Every structure is written in structure tokens, then in C-alpha cells.
Short mmCIF file of C-alpha atoms and ligand atoms in Angstrom, two decimals:
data_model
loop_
_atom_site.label_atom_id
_atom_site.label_comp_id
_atom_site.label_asym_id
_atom_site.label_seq_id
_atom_site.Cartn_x
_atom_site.Cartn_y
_atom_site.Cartn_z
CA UNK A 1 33.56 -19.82 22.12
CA UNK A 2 31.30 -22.74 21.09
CA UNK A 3 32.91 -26.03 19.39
CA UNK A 4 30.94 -25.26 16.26
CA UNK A 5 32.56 -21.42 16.41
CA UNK A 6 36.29 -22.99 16.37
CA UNK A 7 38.71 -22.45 13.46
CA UNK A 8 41.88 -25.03 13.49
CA UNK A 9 44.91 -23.87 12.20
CA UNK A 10 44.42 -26.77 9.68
CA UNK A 11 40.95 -25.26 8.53
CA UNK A 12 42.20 -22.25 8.67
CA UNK A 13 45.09 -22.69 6.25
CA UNK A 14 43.22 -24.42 3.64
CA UNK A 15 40.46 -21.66 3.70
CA UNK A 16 43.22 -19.50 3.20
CA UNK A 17 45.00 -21.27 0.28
CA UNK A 18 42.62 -19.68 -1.94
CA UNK A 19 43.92 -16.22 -1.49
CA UNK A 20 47.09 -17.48 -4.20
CA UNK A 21 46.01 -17.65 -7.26
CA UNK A 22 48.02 -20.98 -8.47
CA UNK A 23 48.76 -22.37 -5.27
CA UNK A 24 49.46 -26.15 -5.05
CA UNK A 25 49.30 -26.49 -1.34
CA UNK A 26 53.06 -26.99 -0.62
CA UNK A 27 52.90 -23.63 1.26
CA UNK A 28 49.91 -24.48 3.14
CA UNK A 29 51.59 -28.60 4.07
CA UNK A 30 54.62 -27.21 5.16
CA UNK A 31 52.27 -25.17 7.65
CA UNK A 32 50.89 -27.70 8.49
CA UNK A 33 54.24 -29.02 9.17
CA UNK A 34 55.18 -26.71 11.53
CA UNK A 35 52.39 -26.61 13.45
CA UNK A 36 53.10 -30.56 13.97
CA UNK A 37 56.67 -29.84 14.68
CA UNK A 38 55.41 -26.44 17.76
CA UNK A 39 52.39 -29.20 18.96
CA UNK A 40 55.20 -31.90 19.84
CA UNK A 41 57.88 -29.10 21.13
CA UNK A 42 54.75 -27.83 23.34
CA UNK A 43 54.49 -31.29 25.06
CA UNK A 44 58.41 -31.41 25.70
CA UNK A 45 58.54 -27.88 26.90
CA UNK A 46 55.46 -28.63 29.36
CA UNK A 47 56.82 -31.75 30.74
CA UNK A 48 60.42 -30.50 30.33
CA UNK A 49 60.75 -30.80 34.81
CA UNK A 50 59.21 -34.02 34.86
CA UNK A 51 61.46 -36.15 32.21
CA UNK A 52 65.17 -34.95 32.73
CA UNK A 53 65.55 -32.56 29.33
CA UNK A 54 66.60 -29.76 31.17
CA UNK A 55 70.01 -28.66 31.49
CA UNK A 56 73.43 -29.62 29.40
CA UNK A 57 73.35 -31.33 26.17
CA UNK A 58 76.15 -33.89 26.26
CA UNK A 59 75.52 -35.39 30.15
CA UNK A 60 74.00 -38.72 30.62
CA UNK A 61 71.17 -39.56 32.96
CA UNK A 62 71.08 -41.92 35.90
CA UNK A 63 69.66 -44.84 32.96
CA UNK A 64 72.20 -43.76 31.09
CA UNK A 65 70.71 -41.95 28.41
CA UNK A 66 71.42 -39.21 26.83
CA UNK A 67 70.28 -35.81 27.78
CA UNK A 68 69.00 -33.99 25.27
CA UNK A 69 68.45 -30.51 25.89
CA UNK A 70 64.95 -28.80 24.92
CA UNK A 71 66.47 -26.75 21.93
CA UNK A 72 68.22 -29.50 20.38
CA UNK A 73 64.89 -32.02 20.65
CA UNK A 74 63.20 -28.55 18.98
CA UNK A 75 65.71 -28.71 15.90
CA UNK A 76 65.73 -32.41 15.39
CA UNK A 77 61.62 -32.61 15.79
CA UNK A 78 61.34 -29.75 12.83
CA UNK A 79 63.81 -31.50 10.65
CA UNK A 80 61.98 -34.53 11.02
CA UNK A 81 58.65 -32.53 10.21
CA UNK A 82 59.82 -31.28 7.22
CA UNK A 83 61.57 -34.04 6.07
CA UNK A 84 58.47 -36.24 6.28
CA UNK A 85 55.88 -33.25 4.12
CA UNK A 86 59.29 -33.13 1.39
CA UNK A 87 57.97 -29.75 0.02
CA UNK A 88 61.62 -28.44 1.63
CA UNK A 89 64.93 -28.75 -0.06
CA UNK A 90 66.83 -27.41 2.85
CA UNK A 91 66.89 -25.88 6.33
CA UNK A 92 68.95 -23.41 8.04
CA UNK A 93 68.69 -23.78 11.79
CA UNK A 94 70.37 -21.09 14.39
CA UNK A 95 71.62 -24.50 16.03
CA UNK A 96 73.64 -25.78 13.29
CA UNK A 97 76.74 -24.09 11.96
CA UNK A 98 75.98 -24.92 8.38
CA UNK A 99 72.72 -25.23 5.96
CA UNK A 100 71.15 -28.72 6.30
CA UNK A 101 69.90 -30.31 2.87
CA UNK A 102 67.23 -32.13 4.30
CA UNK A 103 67.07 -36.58 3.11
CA UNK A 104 63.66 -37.09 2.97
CA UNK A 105 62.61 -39.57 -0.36
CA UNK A 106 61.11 -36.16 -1.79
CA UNK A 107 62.94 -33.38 -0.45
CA UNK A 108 65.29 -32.56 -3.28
CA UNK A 109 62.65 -31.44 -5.25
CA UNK A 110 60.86 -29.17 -2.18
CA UNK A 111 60.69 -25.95 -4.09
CA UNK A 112 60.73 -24.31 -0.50
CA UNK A 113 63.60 -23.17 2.33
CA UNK A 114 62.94 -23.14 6.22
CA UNK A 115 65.33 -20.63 8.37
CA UNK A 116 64.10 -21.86 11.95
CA UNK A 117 65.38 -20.50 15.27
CA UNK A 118 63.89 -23.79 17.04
CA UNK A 119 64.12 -22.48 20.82
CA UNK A 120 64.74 -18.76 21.50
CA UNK A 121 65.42 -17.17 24.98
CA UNK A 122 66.83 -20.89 25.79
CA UNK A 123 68.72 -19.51 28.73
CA UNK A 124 64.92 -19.15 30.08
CA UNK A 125 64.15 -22.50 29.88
CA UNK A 126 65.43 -23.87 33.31
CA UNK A 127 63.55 -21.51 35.00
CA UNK A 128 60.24 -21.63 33.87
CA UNK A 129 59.96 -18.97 31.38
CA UNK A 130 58.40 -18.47 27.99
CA UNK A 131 60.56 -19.39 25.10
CA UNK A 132 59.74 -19.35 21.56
CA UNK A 133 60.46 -20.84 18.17
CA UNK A 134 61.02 -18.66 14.99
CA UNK A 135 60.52 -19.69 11.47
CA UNK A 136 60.51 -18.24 7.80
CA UNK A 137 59.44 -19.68 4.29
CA UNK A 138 61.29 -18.96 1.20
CA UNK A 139 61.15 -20.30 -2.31
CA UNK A 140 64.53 -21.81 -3.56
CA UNK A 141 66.37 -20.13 -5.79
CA UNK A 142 68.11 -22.99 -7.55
CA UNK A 143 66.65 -25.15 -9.71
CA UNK A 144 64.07 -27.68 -8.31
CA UNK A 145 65.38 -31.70 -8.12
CA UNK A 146 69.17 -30.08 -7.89
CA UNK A 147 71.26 -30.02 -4.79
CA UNK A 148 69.93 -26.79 -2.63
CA UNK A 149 72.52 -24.51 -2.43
CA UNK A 150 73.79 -21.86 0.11
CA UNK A 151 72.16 -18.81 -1.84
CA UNK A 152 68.72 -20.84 -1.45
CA UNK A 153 68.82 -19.86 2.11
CA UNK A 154 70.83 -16.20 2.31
CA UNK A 155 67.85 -14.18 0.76
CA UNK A 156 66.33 -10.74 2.25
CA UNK A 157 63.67 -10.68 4.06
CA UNK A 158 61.67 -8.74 1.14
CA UNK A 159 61.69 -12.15 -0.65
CA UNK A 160 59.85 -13.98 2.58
CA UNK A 161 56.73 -16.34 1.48
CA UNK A 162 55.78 -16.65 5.04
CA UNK A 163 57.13 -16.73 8.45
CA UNK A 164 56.02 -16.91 11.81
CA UNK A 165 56.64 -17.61 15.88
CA UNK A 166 55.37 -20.13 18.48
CA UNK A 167 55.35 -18.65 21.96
CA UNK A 168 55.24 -21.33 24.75
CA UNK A 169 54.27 -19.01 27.34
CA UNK A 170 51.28 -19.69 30.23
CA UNK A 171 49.48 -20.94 26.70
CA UNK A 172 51.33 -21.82 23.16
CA UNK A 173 50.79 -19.45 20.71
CA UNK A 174 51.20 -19.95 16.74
CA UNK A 175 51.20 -16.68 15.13
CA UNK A 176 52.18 -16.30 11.66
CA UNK A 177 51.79 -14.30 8.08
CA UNK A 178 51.78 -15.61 4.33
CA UNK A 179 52.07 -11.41 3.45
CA UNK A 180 48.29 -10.62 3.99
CA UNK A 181 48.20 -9.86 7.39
CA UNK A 182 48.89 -11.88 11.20
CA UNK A 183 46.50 -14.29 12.50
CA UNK A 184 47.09 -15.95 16.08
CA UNK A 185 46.15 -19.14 17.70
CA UNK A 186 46.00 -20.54 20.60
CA UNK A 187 46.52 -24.28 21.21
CA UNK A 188 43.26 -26.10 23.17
CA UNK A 189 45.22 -29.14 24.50
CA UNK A 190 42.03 -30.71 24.97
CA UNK A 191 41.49 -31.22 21.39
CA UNK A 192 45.07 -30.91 20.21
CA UNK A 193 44.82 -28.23 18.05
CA UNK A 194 45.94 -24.72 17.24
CA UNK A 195 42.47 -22.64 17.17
CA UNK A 196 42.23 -18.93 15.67
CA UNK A 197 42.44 -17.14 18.46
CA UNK A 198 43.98 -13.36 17.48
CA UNK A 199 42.52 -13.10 13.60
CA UNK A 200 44.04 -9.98 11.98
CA UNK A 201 46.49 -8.90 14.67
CA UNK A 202 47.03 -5.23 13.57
CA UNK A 203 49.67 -3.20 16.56
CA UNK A 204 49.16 -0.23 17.97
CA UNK A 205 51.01 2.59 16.48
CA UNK A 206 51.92 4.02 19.29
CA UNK A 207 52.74 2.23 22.99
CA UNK A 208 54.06 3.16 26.18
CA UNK A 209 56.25 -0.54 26.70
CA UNK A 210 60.42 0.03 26.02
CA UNK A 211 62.66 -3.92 25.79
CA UNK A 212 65.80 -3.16 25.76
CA UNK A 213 68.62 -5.15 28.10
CA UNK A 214 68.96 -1.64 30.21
CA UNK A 215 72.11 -3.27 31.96
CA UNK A 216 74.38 -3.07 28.95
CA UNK A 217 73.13 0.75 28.28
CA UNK A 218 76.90 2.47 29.58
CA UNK A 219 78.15 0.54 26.02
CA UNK A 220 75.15 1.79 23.94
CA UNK A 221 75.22 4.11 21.54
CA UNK A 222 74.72 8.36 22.56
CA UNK A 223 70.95 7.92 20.86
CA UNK A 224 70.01 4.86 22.84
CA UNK A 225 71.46 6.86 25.57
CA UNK A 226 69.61 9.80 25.54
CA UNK A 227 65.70 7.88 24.07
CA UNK A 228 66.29 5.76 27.62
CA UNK A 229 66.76 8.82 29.39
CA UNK A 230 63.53 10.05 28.07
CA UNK A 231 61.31 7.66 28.31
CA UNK A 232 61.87 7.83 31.79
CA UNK A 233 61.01 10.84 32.00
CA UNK A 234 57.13 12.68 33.22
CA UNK A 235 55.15 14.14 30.34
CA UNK A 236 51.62 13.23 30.54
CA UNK A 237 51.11 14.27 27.00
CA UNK A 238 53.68 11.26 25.23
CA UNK A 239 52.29 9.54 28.91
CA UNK A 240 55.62 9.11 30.46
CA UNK A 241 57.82 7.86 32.14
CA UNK A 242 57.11 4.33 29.90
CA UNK A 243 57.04 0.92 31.41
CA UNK A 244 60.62 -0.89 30.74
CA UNK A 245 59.49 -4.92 30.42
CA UNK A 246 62.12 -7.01 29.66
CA UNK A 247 62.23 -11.18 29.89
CA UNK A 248 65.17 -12.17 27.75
CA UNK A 249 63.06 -14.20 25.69
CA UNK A 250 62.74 -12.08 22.15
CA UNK A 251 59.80 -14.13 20.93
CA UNK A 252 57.88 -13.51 24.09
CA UNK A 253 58.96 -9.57 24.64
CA UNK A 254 58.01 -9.77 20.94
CA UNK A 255 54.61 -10.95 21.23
CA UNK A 256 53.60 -8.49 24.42
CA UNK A 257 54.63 -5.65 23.28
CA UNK A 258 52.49 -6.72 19.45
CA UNK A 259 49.88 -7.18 21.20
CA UNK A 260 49.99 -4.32 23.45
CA UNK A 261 52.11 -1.78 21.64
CA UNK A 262 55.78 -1.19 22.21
CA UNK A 263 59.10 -1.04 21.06
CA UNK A 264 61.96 -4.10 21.45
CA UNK A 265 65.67 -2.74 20.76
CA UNK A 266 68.82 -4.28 20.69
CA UNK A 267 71.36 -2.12 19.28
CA UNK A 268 74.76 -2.15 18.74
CA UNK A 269 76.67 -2.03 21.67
CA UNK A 270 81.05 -1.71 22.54
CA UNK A 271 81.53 -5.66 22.55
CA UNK A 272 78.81 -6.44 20.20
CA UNK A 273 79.13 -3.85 17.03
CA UNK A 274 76.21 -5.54 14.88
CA UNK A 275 74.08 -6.27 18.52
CA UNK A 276 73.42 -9.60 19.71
CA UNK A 277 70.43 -11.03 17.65
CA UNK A 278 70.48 -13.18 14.03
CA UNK A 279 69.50 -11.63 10.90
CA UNK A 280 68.11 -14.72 9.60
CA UNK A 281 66.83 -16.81 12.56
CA UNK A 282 65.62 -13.41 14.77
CA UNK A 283 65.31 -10.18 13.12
CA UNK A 284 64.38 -11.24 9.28
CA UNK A 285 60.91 -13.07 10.46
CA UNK A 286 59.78 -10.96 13.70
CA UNK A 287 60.54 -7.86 11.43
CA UNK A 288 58.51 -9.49 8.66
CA UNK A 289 55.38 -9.60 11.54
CA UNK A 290 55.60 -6.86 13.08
CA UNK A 291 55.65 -4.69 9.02
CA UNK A 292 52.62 -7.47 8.69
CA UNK A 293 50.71 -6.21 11.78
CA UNK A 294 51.26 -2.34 11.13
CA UNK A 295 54.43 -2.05 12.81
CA UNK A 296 58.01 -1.35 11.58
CA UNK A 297 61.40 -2.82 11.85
CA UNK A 298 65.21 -1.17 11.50
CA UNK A 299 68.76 -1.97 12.02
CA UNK A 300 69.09 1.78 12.09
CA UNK A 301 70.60 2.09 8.74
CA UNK A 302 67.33 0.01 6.83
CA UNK A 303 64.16 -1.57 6.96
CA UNK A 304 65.45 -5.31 8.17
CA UNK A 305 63.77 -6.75 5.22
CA UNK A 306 65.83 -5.20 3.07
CA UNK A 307 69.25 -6.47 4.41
CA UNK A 308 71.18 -8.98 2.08
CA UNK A 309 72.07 -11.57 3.84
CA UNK A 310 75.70 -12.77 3.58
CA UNK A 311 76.54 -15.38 6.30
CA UNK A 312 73.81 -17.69 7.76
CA UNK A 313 74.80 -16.36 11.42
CA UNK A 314 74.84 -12.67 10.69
CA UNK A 315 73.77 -10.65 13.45
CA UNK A 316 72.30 -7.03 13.21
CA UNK A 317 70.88 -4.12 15.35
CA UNK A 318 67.17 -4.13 15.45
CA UNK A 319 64.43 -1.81 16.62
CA UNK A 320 60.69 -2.92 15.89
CA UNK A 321 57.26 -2.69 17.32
CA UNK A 322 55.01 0.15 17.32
CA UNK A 323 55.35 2.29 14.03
CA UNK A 324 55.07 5.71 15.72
CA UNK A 325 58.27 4.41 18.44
CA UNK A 326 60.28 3.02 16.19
CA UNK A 327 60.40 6.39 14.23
CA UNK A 328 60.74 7.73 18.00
CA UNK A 329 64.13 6.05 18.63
CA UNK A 330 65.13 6.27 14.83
CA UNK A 331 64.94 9.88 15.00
CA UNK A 332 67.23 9.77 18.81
CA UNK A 333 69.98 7.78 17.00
CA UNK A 334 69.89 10.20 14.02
CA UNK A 335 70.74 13.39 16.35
CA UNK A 336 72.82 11.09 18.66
P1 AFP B 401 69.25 -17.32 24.19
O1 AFP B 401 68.45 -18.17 23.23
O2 AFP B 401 70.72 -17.62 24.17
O3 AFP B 401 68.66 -17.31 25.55
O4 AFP B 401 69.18 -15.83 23.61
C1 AFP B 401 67.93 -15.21 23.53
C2 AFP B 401 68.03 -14.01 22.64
O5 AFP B 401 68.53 -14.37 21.38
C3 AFP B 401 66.69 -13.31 22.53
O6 AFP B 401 65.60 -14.16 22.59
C4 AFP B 401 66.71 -12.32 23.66
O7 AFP B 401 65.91 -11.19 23.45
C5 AFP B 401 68.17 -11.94 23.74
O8 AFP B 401 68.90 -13.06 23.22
C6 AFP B 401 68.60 -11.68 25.14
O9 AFP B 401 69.93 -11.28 25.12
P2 AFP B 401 70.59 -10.53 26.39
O10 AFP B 401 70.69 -11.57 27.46
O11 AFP B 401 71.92 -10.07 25.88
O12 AFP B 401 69.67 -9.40 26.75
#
């Protein structure tokens, strides 16, 4: 693509501001924001072997510095962010125990809230592997210039304003949705910027990738049980036996299978009743994507945008991806 073709995420956004009727471009500067916050998370995550931020957070180099591991530099560089723009009130972060009312000179009255997961699959990131951040926008619900509150940051995915991922994978990927579809783009390092890459991402509604951590299957439920035993099974028809791709990294398993059609579970299982991932930090925002793109996402019991939220660590079951596969292993856990 020529220069003069190129879309920036910045160009993009503004074009895209129009779309609200009202809007005063707090939405589209806390964007901007984040896309800041993934640029400067990219560069630490590229040079992560070369500057001593892998490993432990808590040991001390041979200067005697701290080191600070990868996902805590990812939280700290989007509170920063968004305490600089001050169109947030607060943040919840899947590395902090409790909501953090952000002290920018402006943030009390941000009439927004950030949930951010600032570096999934962080077991991956010693080894080289994609990892991701997660992030989703929601209006406050108490009153503007007031103290946010805890109920400002436990809302349902139904009452998202916009939420989205960053892959750092073999390029870094910004893909997110304000509610009128999934747009993708790829950072150019040569210029710095996030370019429109994947405009109106819409997934396949059917797909012949399963994600699913196979090695806890003996504690899943019957359903999951019997869907994994067919899918491995031959019937050119539903083209089977599928292809099982699994990296441990939700945001990139995510992002494949999106793009390529598939389905990513993980269910309940013996030791974990309500599975593994976060309603707020995982499930709420890549479900919010995937519904974006044409897809669908379940706990098994509801659409995961319909969950209430009541703890800001809250974990649920989730199946998403392809429309036509999630129904698929909906309708195996119905007849168990
Ligand atoms: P970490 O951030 O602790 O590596 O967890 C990653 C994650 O939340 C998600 O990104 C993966 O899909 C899932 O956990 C992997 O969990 P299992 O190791 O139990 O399969």
C-alpha cells in the first residue's frame, strides 16, 4: 500500500467520531490514549531480552535496579496514559486487587471507566510468544466531578462504549470496536503508527480451528467431553477431524481463530467451577468483538454480555468464535 493510501489509527478515529451524533471527542482521546499506552508496551515487549524485564517482579538487577516485569511496566504505562488525557475517572486493572481512581489534575471529572487486562498469556512472555493486552470503555455511572465508585466499573458487558485488544505477535495488532463493527491495524514501526490494516473484520460463521487446554479435558464437563471427541472425528461433510491450536495466550488464540474462524473454550472444569478466565478483564471485551465481528460468545448459561458483574475478579466459562460452533458446542453441553 502506497503512503498516500495509509489510514492511522489517529485519522482513523477522528473520521470516525462523526458516526455519534453529540460526541465531544473524549471517546475518541482516550483511543488515542491507548494506542499511546500498546505503541510504548510494543517497544518493551520487543526489546524485553535485551534490557533485563523478563522474569520476577521483586528481584534486583546486577545495577541494582529494580526488575520490573513486562505486565507490571504494561499497567503502570496505561495508568499513566490515561491519567495524562483525564477523560477517565477510574481504572480497573486484572493486576491490581482493587479499582484504581486515577490522580490526574482532570480525572475526577473523566465521564469514562477503563477495565484493562494490560498483559495476557504473561506466562508466554519468557519464551517468546505473543501476548496481548485487553481493554473496555464504559461511561461512569456516578455523577461526574464525584469520587468514582465501585459500581462505575462492575457493569455488563451490554453497557460497553468500546473495547478492544493489542496482539504483540510477529507484528502488533490494535483491533477494536466503538459498537459498529471491528477494524484492525497493524503498527508500521517505521513511521510509528497504528495503520488500518483489517477494516470491517466480519468472522466466519463456521471454522474448522477448536482452543481449548485439551490436557485438563478428564475434569471437563460430559458435553465438552463428548464435542472433543467429535471433532476429532472423520466426516468430510462438517470437514473433520478439526485442527486443535492452542498457545495459552487468549488474546492471540483469540485473534487466529477471528480471523480464520474457530471456536476458543474454557469451561468449567473440577478445580475451577466458573473456568479460569476474568469476566471483566477477558471474557466481557473479547465477547464484545467477537458479537461485533459476527461471532457469538456464552458462559453456557448466557450471552457474556449479559452477565452482571459482581466482583472485579469474577471469573466465568466462556465459549466464543464462530457463530455456527459456538451453537455447535452449546447444543453438546445441553444434551451432556
Ligand atoms: P496468564 O496471563 O497467567 O499467562 O494466563 C493467560 C490466560 O488468562 C489466557 O490468556 C489463556 O488463554 C489462559 O489463561 C491459559 O490458561 P491455561 O494455562 O489454564 O490453559
Amino acid at each position: 500500500m502506497s503512503e498516500q493510501q495509509l489510514t492511522t489509527l489517529g485519522q482513523f478515529i477522528i473520521e470516525k467520531q462523526k458516526d455519534f451524533a453529540f460526541a465531544k471527542g473524549e471517546l475518541s482521546r482516550i483511543l488515542r490514549d491507548i494506542g499511546i499506552a500498546a505503541k510504548i508496551i510494543s517497544r518493551e515487549v520487543n526489546k524485553a531480552g535485551l534490557t533485563h524485564i523478563l522474569g520476577d517482579y521483586g528481584s534486583v538487577n546486577v545495577q541494582g535496579e529494580d526488575v520490573k516485569k513486562l505486565d507490571i511496566i504494561g499497567n503502570e504505562t496505561f495508568i499513566w496514559a490515561l491519567e495524562k488525557g483525564g477523560e477517565v475517572c477510574a481504572m480497573a486493572s486484572e493486576e491490581n486487587d482493587e479499582m484504581i481512581p486515577l490522580k490526574g489534575a482532570y480525572s475526577k471529572s473523566g465521564n469514562y471507566v477503563i477495565c484493562i487486562d494490560p498483559l495476557d498469556g504473561s506466562s508466554n512472555i519468557d519464551v517468546n510468544v505473543s501476548i496481548g493486552t485487553i481493554f473496555s470503555v464504559y461511561r461512569r455511572v456516578s455523577p461526574s466531578g464525584s469520587e468514582p465508585t465501585l459500581q462505575d466499573v462492575l457493569q455488563p458487558g451490554n453497557q460497553l462504549v468500546a473495547a478492544g485488544y493489542v496482539v504483540y505477535g510477529s507484528s502488533t495488532m490494535l483491533v477494536y470496536s466503538t459498537g459498529k463493527g471491528v477494524n484492525g491495524f497493524t503498527l508500521d514501526p517505521s513511521i510509528g503508527e497504528f495503520c488500518l490494516s483489517h477494516p470491517n473484520i466480519q468472522t466466519p460463521a463456521d471454522g474448522k480451528i477448536y482452543s481449548i487446554n485439551e490436557g485438563n479435558a478428564a475434569e471437563f464437563p460430559e458435553g465438552i467431553k463428548n464435542y472433543l471427541a467429535w471433532v476429532k472425528e472423520t466426516d468430510k461433510a462438517t470437514s473433520r477431524p478439526y485442527s486443535a491450536r492452542y498457545i495459552g495466550s487468549m488474546v492471540a488464540d483469540f485473534h487466529r481463530n477471528l480471523l480464520k474462524g474457530g471456536v476458543f473454550i474454557y469451561p468449567p472444569t473440577a478445580k475451577a467451577p466458573n473456568g479460569k478466565l476474568r469476566l471483566l478483564f477477558e471474557c466481557i471485551p473479547m465477547g464484545f468483538i467477537s458479537i461485533q465481528a459476527g461471532g457469538k460468545a456464552h458462559t453456557g448459561q448466557m450471552s457474556v454480555l449479559d452477565v452482571m458483574p459482581e466482583q472485579l475478579h469474577q471469573r466465568v466459562p466462556i465459549v466464543m468464535g464462530s457463530a455456527n460452533m459456538v451453537d455447535n458446542v452449546l447444543k453438546f453441553l445441553q444434551n451432556k
